[in-house]
mmCIF file of C-alpha atoms in Angstrom:
data_model
loop_
_atom_site.group_PDB
_atom_site.id
_atom_site.type_symbol
_atom_site.label_atom_id
_atom_site.label_comp_id
_atom_site.label_asym_id
_atom_site.label_seq_id
_atom_site.Cartn_x
_atom_site.Cartn_y
_atom_site.Cartn_z
ATOM 1 C CA MET A 166 169.260 44.593 74.207
ATOM 2 C CA PRO A 167 171.200 43.595 71.037
ATOM 3 C CA GLY A 168 169.834 42.654 67.379
ATOM 4 C CA LEU A 169 166.551 44.567 66.905
ATOM 5 C CA PHE A 170 164.744 44.284 63.798
ATOM 6 C CA PHE A 171 161.858 46.488 62.608
ATOM 7 C CA ASP A 172 159.539 43.486 63.932
ATOM 8 C CA ASP A 173 160.913 43.917 67.380
ATOM 9 C CA ILE A 174 160.257 47.763 67.596
ATOM 10 C CA THR A 175 156.958 48.470 70.226
ATOM 11 C CA ILE A 176 155.386 51.823 70.566
ATOM 12 C CA GLY A 177 156.470 53.212 73.413
ATOM 13 C CA GLN A 178 159.556 51.441 74.358
ATOM 14 C CA ALA A 179 161.946 53.303 75.285
ATOM 15 C CA PHE A 180 166.020 53.235 75.614
ATOM 16 C CA GLU A 181 168.336 55.216 77.897
ATOM 17 C CA ALA A 182 172.177 55.569 77.852
ATOM 18 C CA GLY A 183 175.082 57.914 79.462
ATOM 19 C CA PRO A 184 175.753 59.484 81.456
ATOM 20 C CA HIS A 185 178.937 61.268 79.686
ATOM 21 C CA ARG A 186 180.807 64.184 81.044
ATOM 22 C CA VAL A 187 181.206 66.836 78.572
ATOM 23 C CA ASP A 188 184.700 68.351 79.048
ATOM 24 C CA ARG A 189 185.275 72.116 78.039
ATOM 25 C CA ASP A 190 188.103 70.660 75.682
ATOM 26 C CA GLU A 191 185.572 68.505 74.036
ATOM 27 C CA ILE A 192 183.209 71.670 73.658
ATOM 28 C CA LEU A 193 186.068 73.878 72.047
ATOM 29 C CA ASP A 194 187.381 71.319 69.838
ATOM 30 C CA PHE A 195 183.981 70.668 68.161
ATOM 31 C CA ALA A 196 183.137 74.753 68.081
ATOM 32 C CA ASN A 197 186.839 75.014 66.704
ATOM 33 C CA ARG A 198 185.667 72.658 63.870
ATOM 34 C CA PHE A 199 182.118 73.294 63.224
ATOM 35 C CA ASP A 200 180.595 76.313 64.914
ATOM 36 C CA PRO A 201 182.978 78.944 65.744
ATOM 37 C CA ASN A 202 180.490 81.650 67.302
ATOM 38 C CA PRO A 203 181.883 83.466 69.895
ATOM 39 C CA PHE A 204 179.668 82.078 72.679
ATOM 40 C CA HIS A 205 181.042 78.459 72.035
ATOM 41 C CA LEU A 206 184.578 79.357 72.564
ATOM 42 C CA ASP A 207 185.222 82.687 74.498
ATOM 43 C CA ASP A 208 183.831 82.781 78.473
ATOM 44 C CA GLU A 209 183.937 86.348 78.122
ATOM 45 C CA ALA A 210 181.294 86.804 75.130
ATOM 46 C CA ALA A 211 179.228 84.115 76.443
ATOM 47 C CA GLN A 212 179.005 86.498 79.215
ATOM 48 C CA GLU A 213 178.036 89.429 77.381
ATOM 49 C CA ALA A 214 175.664 87.180 75.815
ATOM 50 C CA GLY A 215 174.211 87.147 79.264
ATOM 51 C CA LEU A 216 175.570 83.082 79.577
ATOM 52 C CA PRO A 217 177.675 82.310 82.797
ATOM 53 C CA GLY A 218 180.011 81.193 80.174
ATOM 54 C CA ILE A 219 180.979 79.109 77.361
ATOM 55 C CA ILE A 220 178.284 76.736 76.143
ATOM 56 C CA ALA A 221 178.422 73.652 73.765
ATOM 57 C CA SER A 222 177.539 74.150 69.924
ATOM 58 C CA GLY A 223 174.088 72.956 69.340
ATOM 59 C CA PHE A 224 175.317 70.400 66.717
ATOM 60 C CA HIS A 225 177.607 69.106 69.400
ATOM 61 C CA THR A 226 174.761 68.504 71.762
ATOM 62 C CA LEU A 227 173.056 66.630 69.016
ATOM 63 C CA SER A 228 175.921 65.190 67.584
ATOM 64 C CA LEU A 229 176.545 63.553 71.156
ATOM 65 C CA SER A 230 173.088 62.321 72.242
ATOM 66 C CA PHE A 231 173.209 60.278 68.900
ATOM 67 C CA ARG A 232 176.588 58.902 69.906
ATOM 68 C CA LEU A 233 175.223 57.708 73.259
ATOM 69 C CA PHE A 234 172.332 56.414 71.782
ATOM 70 C CA PHE A 235 174.225 54.713 68.797
ATOM 71 C CA GLU A 236 176.712 53.137 71.454
ATOM 72 C CA LEU A 237 173.761 50.827 72.939
ATOM 73 C CA HIS A 238 173.488 49.062 69.614
ATOM 74 C CA ILE A 239 170.199 47.940 69.800
ATOM 75 C CA TRP A 240 169.855 47.348 66.166
ATOM 76 C CA ASP A 241 172.952 47.694 64.187
ATOM 77 C CA ASP A 242 172.077 44.643 61.986
ATOM 78 C CA ALA A 243 169.126 46.343 60.850
ATOM 79 C CA ILE A 244 169.832 50.383 60.396
ATOM 80 C CA ILE A 245 169.723 51.846 57.063
ATOM 81 C CA PRO A 246 170.784 55.488 56.606
ATOM 82 C CA SER A 247 167.634 57.945 58.055
ATOM 83 C CA PRO A 248 166.022 60.134 55.986
ATOM 84 C CA GLY A 249 165.718 62.868 58.627
ATOM 85 C CA LEU A 250 164.960 64.437 61.893
ATOM 86 C CA ASN A 251 162.058 66.801 62.868
ATOM 87 C CA ASN A 252 161.760 69.671 65.349
ATOM 88 C CA ILE A 253 165.197 69.882 66.851
ATOM 89 C CA ARG A 254 164.927 72.207 69.586
ATOM 90 C CA TRP A 255 167.839 73.480 72.084
ATOM 91 C CA LEU A 256 165.798 74.491 74.965
ATOM 92 C CA LYS A 257 169.079 74.631 77.488
ATOM 93 C CA PRO A 258 172.582 74.744 76.833
ATOM 94 C CA LEU A 259 175.037 72.111 77.360
ATOM 95 C CA PHE A 260 177.690 73.565 79.792
ATOM 96 C CA PRO A 261 181.135 72.027 80.601
ATOM 97 C CA GLY A 262 181.263 69.716 83.328
ATOM 98 C CA ASP A 263 177.949 68.551 82.551
ATOM 99 C CA GLU A 264 176.835 65.012 82.666
ATOM 100 C CA LEU A 265 174.763 64.114 79.903
ATOM 101 C CA ARG A 266 172.139 61.405 78.947
ATOM 102 C CA ILE A 267 169.533 60.862 76.718
ATOM 103 C CA ARG A 268 166.461 58.763 76.401
ATOM 104 C CA ALA A 269 164.574 57.733 73.356
ATOM 105 C CA THR A 270 160.879 56.558 73.158
ATOM 106 C CA ILE A 271 159.366 55.218 70.428
ATOM 107 C CA LEU A 272 156.366 56.880 68.960
ATOM 108 C CA SER A 273 155.200 54.982 65.720
ATOM 109 C CA LYS A 274 156.211 52.621 63.459
ATOM 110 C CA THR A 275 155.619 52.271 59.774
ATOM 111 C CA PRO A 276 156.142 49.616 56.961
ATOM 112 C CA SER A 277 157.428 50.803 54.153
ATOM 113 C CA GLN A 278 154.443 50.975 51.219
ATOM 114 C CA SER A 279 157.165 50.083 48.480
ATOM 115 C CA ARG A 280 159.709 47.604 50.419
ATOM 116 C CA PRO A 281 158.430 44.882 52.391
ATOM 117 C CA ASP A 282 161.921 44.595 53.839
ATOM 118 C CA ARG A 283 161.782 47.553 55.697
ATOM 119 C CA GLY A 284 159.961 50.064 58.047
ATOM 120 C CA ALA A 285 160.033 53.452 59.350
ATOM 121 C CA VAL A 286 160.395 53.762 63.304
ATOM 122 C CA VAL A 287 160.272 57.611 64.686
ATOM 123 C CA ALA A 288 161.563 58.215 67.912
ATOM 124 C CA LEU A 289 161.813 61.137 70.484
ATOM 125 C CA HIS A 290 165.145 61.529 71.477
ATOM 126 C CA GLU A 291 165.422 63.606 74.767
ATOM 127 C CA SER A 292 169.136 64.644 76.544
ATOM 128 C CA PHE A 293 169.215 65.724 80.019
ATOM 129 C CA VAL A 294 172.163 66.788 81.973
ATOM 130 C CA ALA A 295 172.723 65.755 85.856
ATOM 131 C CA GLY A 296 170.633 67.626 88.350
ATOM 132 C CA GLY A 297 167.987 68.548 85.646
ATOM 133 C CA GLU A 298 164.704 67.030 84.981
ATOM 134 C CA ASP A 299 163.628 68.633 82.275
ATOM 135 C CA PRO A 300 165.331 67.932 78.791
ATOM 136 C CA ILE A 301 168.064 70.288 77.100
ATOM 137 C CA LEU A 302 167.217 69.013 73.734
ATOM 138 C CA THR A 303 164.547 67.423 72.350
ATOM 139 C CA VAL A 304 164.476 66.089 68.516
ATOM 140 C CA GLU A 305 162.128 63.433 66.626
ATOM 141 C CA ALA A 306 164.094 61.246 64.627
ATOM 142 C CA ILE A 307 162.834 59.039 61.848
ATOM 143 C CA HIS A 308 164.961 55.574 61.730
ATOM 144 C CA ARG A 309 164.621 53.439 59.156
ATOM 145 C CA LEU A 310 165.231 49.481 59.922
ATOM 146 C CA ARG A 311 165.237 46.207 58.286
ATOM 147 C CA THR A 312 162.784 43.742 58.926
ATOM 148 C CA ARG A 313 164.244 40.080 60.193
ATOM 149 C CA ALA A 314 162.804 38.515 57.240
ATOM 150 C CA SER A 315 165.430 40.774 55.348
ATOM 151 C CA LYS A 316 168.488 39.146 57.106
ATOM 152 C CA ARG A 317 167.066 34.966 55.893
ATOM 153 C CA ASP A 318 169.361 34.500 52.975
ATOM 154 C CA MET B 268 178.472 91.356 53.854
ATOM 155 C CA PRO B 269 179.548 91.471 57.519
ATOM 156 C CA GLY B 270 177.862 93.079 60.416
ATOM 157 C CA LEU B 271 173.844 92.226 59.490
ATOM 158 C CA PHE B 272 171.460 92.775 62.502
ATOM 159 C CA PHE B 273 167.768 91.729 62.699
ATOM 160 C CA ASP B 274 166.634 95.358 61.113
ATOM 161 C CA ASP B 275 168.906 94.587 57.767
ATOM 162 C CA ILE B 276 167.482 90.833 57.009
ATOM 163 C CA THR B 277 165.188 90.376 53.994
ATOM 164 C CA ILE B 278 162.881 87.997 52.977
ATOM 165 C CA GLY B 279 164.683 85.910 49.834
ATOM 166 C CA GLN B 280 167.811 86.969 50.669
ATOM 167 C CA ALA B 281 170.383 84.487 49.998
ATOM 168 C CA PHE B 282 174.100 83.900 51.178
ATOM 169 C CA GLU B 283 176.453 81.116 49.328
ATOM 170 C CA ALA B 284 179.295 79.277 50.737
ATOM 171 C CA GLY B 285 181.982 76.381 49.888
ATOM 172 C CA PRO B 286 183.199 74.318 48.449
ATOM 173 C CA HIS B 287 185.116 72.408 50.939
ATOM 174 C CA ARG B 288 186.641 69.014 49.781
ATOM 175 C CA VAL B 289 185.470 66.499 52.500
ATOM 176 C CA ASP B 290 187.983 64.002 52.810
ATOM 177 C CA ARG B 291 188.100 60.406 53.687
ATOM 178 C CA ASP B 292 189.730 60.789 57.026
ATOM 179 C CA GLU B 293 187.343 63.680 58.302
ATOM 180 C CA ILE B 294 184.480 61.159 57.597
ATOM 181 C CA LEU B 295 186.382 58.217 59.503
ATOM 182 C CA ASP B 296 187.104 60.494 62.514
ATOM 183 C CA PHE B 297 183.360 62.308 62.528
ATOM 184 C CA ALA B 298 181.944 58.994 62.429
ATOM 185 C CA ASN B 299 184.048 57.290 64.949
ATOM 186 C CA ARG B 300 183.557 60.121 67.252
ATOM 187 C CA PHE B 301 179.820 60.828 66.926
ATOM 188 C CA ASP B 302 178.010 57.934 64.767
ATOM 189 C CA PRO B 303 179.837 54.755 64.419
ATOM 190 C CA ASN B 304 177.336 52.745 62.590
ATOM 191 C CA PRO B 305 179.008 50.623 60.054
ATOM 192 C CA PHE B 306 177.947 52.244 56.551
ATOM 193 C CA HIS B 307 180.009 55.312 57.839
ATOM 194 C CA LEU B 308 182.982 53.200 58.692
ATOM 195 C CA ASP B 309 183.754 50.677 56.651
ATOM 196 C CA ASP B 310 183.444 50.372 52.678
ATOM 197 C CA GLU B 311 182.356 46.524 52.797
ATOM 198 C CA ALA B 312 179.639 47.477 55.386
ATOM 199 C CA ALA B 313 178.466 50.304 53.137
ATOM 200 C CA GLN B 314 178.274 47.905 49.813
ATOM 201 C CA GLU B 315 176.120 45.185 51.841
ATOM 202 C CA ALA B 316 173.540 48.131 52.232
ATOM 203 C CA GLY B 317 173.555 48.850 48.362
ATOM 204 C CA LEU B 318 175.925 51.749 48.883
ATOM 205 C CA PRO B 319 179.364 52.255 46.579
ATOM 206 C CA GLY B 320 181.187 52.780 49.742
ATOM 207 C CA ILE B 321 181.534 54.677 53.242
ATOM 208 C CA ILE B 322 179.013 58.227 53.511
ATOM 209 C CA ALA B 323 179.601 60.722 55.806
ATOM 210 C CA SER B 324 177.442 60.859 58.840
ATOM 211 C CA GLY B 325 174.117 62.943 58.427
ATOM 212 C CA PHE B 326 175.497 64.404 61.657
ATOM 213 C CA HIS B 327 178.623 65.255 59.885
ATOM 214 C CA THR B 328 177.160 66.781 56.550
ATOM 215 C CA LEU B 329 174.685 68.844 59.079
ATOM 216 C CA SER B 330 177.508 70.245 61.473
ATOM 217 C CA LEU B 331 180.079 70.647 58.139
ATOM 218 C CA SER B 332 176.994 72.638 55.904
ATOM 219 C CA PHE B 333 176.591 75.039 59.352
ATOM 220 C CA ARG B 334 180.266 75.694 59.465
ATOM 221 C CA LEU B 335 180.226 76.777 56.134
ATOM 222 C CA PHE B 336 177.589 79.066 56.566
ATOM 223 C CA PHE B 337 179.072 80.472 59.933
ATOM 224 C CA GLU B 338 182.563 81.142 57.945
ATOM 225 C CA LEU B 339 180.419 84.028 56.170
ATOM 226 C CA HIS B 340 180.427 85.780 58.987
ATOM 227 C CA ILE B 341 177.505 87.445 58.137
ATOM 228 C CA TRP B 342 175.966 88.360 61.172
ATOM 229 C CA ASP B 343 178.379 87.763 63.968
ATOM 230 C CA ASP B 344 177.405 90.862 66.288
ATOM 231 C CA ALA B 345 173.970 89.881 66.279
ATOM 232 C CA ILE B 346 173.561 86.109 66.414
ATOM 233 C CA ILE B 347 172.218 84.683 69.811
ATOM 234 C CA PRO B 348 172.033 80.689 70.513
ATOM 235 C CA SER B 349 169.564 78.981 68.161
ATOM 236 C CA PRO B 350 165.984 77.715 69.308
ATOM 237 C CA GLY B 351 166.244 74.699 66.781
ATOM 238 C CA LEU B 352 165.942 73.258 63.368
ATOM 239 C CA ASN B 353 162.757 72.258 61.464
ATOM 240 C CA ASN B 354 162.662 69.433 58.864
ATOM 241 C CA ILE B 355 166.287 68.055 58.487
ATOM 242 C CA ARG B 356 166.227 65.582 55.336
ATOM 243 C CA TRP B 357 168.927 63.570 53.996
ATOM 244 C CA LEU B 358 168.443 63.179 50.535
ATOM 245 C CA LYS B 359 171.550 61.771 49.221
ATOM 246 C CA PRO B 360 174.761 60.447 50.822
ATOM 247 C CA LEU B 361 177.706 62.859 50.900
ATOM 248 C CA PHE B 362 181.042 60.748 49.679
ATOM 249 C CA PRO B 363 184.541 61.228 50.441
ATOM 250 C CA GLY B 364 186.053 63.564 48.059
ATOM 251 C CA ASP B 365 182.862 65.669 47.097
ATOM 252 C CA GLU B 366 182.770 68.995 47.404
ATOM 253 C CA LEU B 367 179.828 70.662 49.489
ATOM 254 C CA ARG B 368 178.573 73.966 49.215
ATOM 255 C CA ILE B 369 175.603 75.377 50.693
ATOM 256 C CA ARG B 370 172.933 78.212 50.337
ATOM 257 C CA ALA B 371 170.745 79.489 52.861
ATOM 258 C CA THR B 372 167.989 81.427 51.884
ATOM 259 C CA ILE B 373 165.665 83.307 54.266
ATOM 260 C CA LEU B 374 162.117 82.611 54.414
ATOM 261 C CA SER B 375 160.229 84.873 56.910
ATOM 262 C CA LYS B 376 161.437 86.944 60.117
ATOM 263 C CA THR B 377 159.608 87.505 63.165
ATOM 264 C CA PRO B 378 160.144 90.304 65.665
ATOM 265 C CA SER B 379 160.073 89.024 69.330
ATOM 266 C CA GLN B 380 156.918 89.825 71.182
ATOM 267 C CA SER B 381 158.552 89.933 74.566
ATOM 268 C CA ARG B 382 161.990 91.597 73.860
ATOM 269 C CA PRO B 383 162.064 94.540 71.437
ATOM 270 C CA ASP B 384 165.799 93.952 70.925
ATOM 271 C CA ARG B 385 165.566 90.918 69.068
ATOM 272 C CA GLY B 386 163.965 88.881 66.309
ATOM 273 C CA ALA B 387 163.978 85.179 64.770
ATOM 274 C CA VAL B 388 164.643 84.495 61.380
ATOM 275 C CA VAL B 389 163.849 81.632 59.416
ATOM 276 C CA ALA B 390 166.239 80.257 56.671
ATOM 277 C CA LEU B 391 166.141 76.870 54.425
ATOM 278 C CA HIS B 392 169.540 75.895 54.598
ATOM 279 C CA GLU B 393 170.580 73.500 51.308
ATOM 280 C CA SER B 394 173.668 71.848 50.735
ATOM 281 C CA PHE B 395 174.787 70.622 47.609
ATOM 282 C CA VAL B 396 177.956 68.628 46.105
ATOM 283 C CA ALA B 397 179.639 69.582 42.833
ATOM 284 C CA GLY B 398 178.201 67.984 39.871
ATOM 285 C CA GLY B 399 175.118 67.801 41.627
ATOM 286 C CA GLU B 400 171.828 70.013 41.213
ATOM 287 C CA ASP B 401 169.851 69.020 43.428
ATOM 288 C CA PRO B 402 170.037 69.206 47.263
ATOM 289 C CA ILE B 403 172.040 66.483 49.173
ATOM 290 C CA LEU B 404 170.452 67.949 52.577
ATOM 291 C CA THR B 405 167.723 70.709 53.227
ATOM 292 C CA VAL B 406 166.779 71.999 56.904
ATOM 293 C CA GLU B 407 165.227 74.934 58.076
ATOM 294 C CA ALA B 408 167.138 76.757 60.649
ATOM 295 C CA ILE B 409 165.643 79.204 63.646
ATOM 296 C CA HIS B 410 168.034 82.146 63.755
ATOM 297 C CA ARG B 411 167.785 84.498 66.570
ATOM 298 C CA LEU B 412 169.564 87.838 65.658
ATOM 299 C CA ARG B 413 169.790 91.169 67.528
ATOM 300 C CA THR B 414 168.418 94.472 66.077
ATOM 301 C CA ARG B 415 170.659 97.092 65.519
ATOM 302 C CA ALA B 416 169.073 99.366 68.301
ATOM 303 C CA SER B 417 170.266 96.734 70.897
ATOM 304 C CA LYS B 418 174.078 97.673 70.236
ATOM 305 C CA ARG B 419 173.513 101.328 70.821
ATOM 306 C CA ASP B 420 174.602 101.850 74.455
#
């Protein structure tokens, strides 16, 4: 489903991606670079925090979830840098070996008041791991997209 | 200011970190891994999008801003995995060569109703680049912290 523009988006439309197997080295590498809290790096520290072992940084779970979404390439010719995200909730940990999947569901679309060549789409992004029905992460993303007309020149 | 617990936090307290110089390779590396949109990878594509050149992924700006914060090590013995973030706003782009700084200001603290050994602290995190007074990123983070009493055993 490539080449979507603002015009093509409908409320309730959903996009799914994954699975991506998250390995331990990947978790350690991200945590070392961006989130060196002990429960992301050391099993013993994680166990002291009441966890079975290390968990991925929430910023890693978030970034990886959006990578799976962007790899769908649904609106590559329409996307403009996003103004923001709302209500990020890390509901359950992401562990080494987990198989990550995502679903993005369109909640609303609003044409720009000032720029007729674009609009904003809000999508609920949910991340899941194999074997779990409830999301481990939910977040609402504001996606800014061009209209088809904006490409005609 | 190491070793803070929930008890030690006061509303209005602020923490600053940085600068960290963001180089082009770092931006490309993150974008390739997590956010391969063309305006993060290719100067020409960025220019077509009305930018002077590539900009960092918003997930990169976010992750790097929290790394600078965590590197202050203000509450290493108190931190528990966070439940979430609110109102992420990418206000201006982060460019190669920018010097990133952050400030986190405590907005509120709420003892846990169910667990007397912990509480939640909400902080406004703002990111800045050298030469700019206005933040390029703002986000409210919910930090979950242990109390001092929870360590006495």
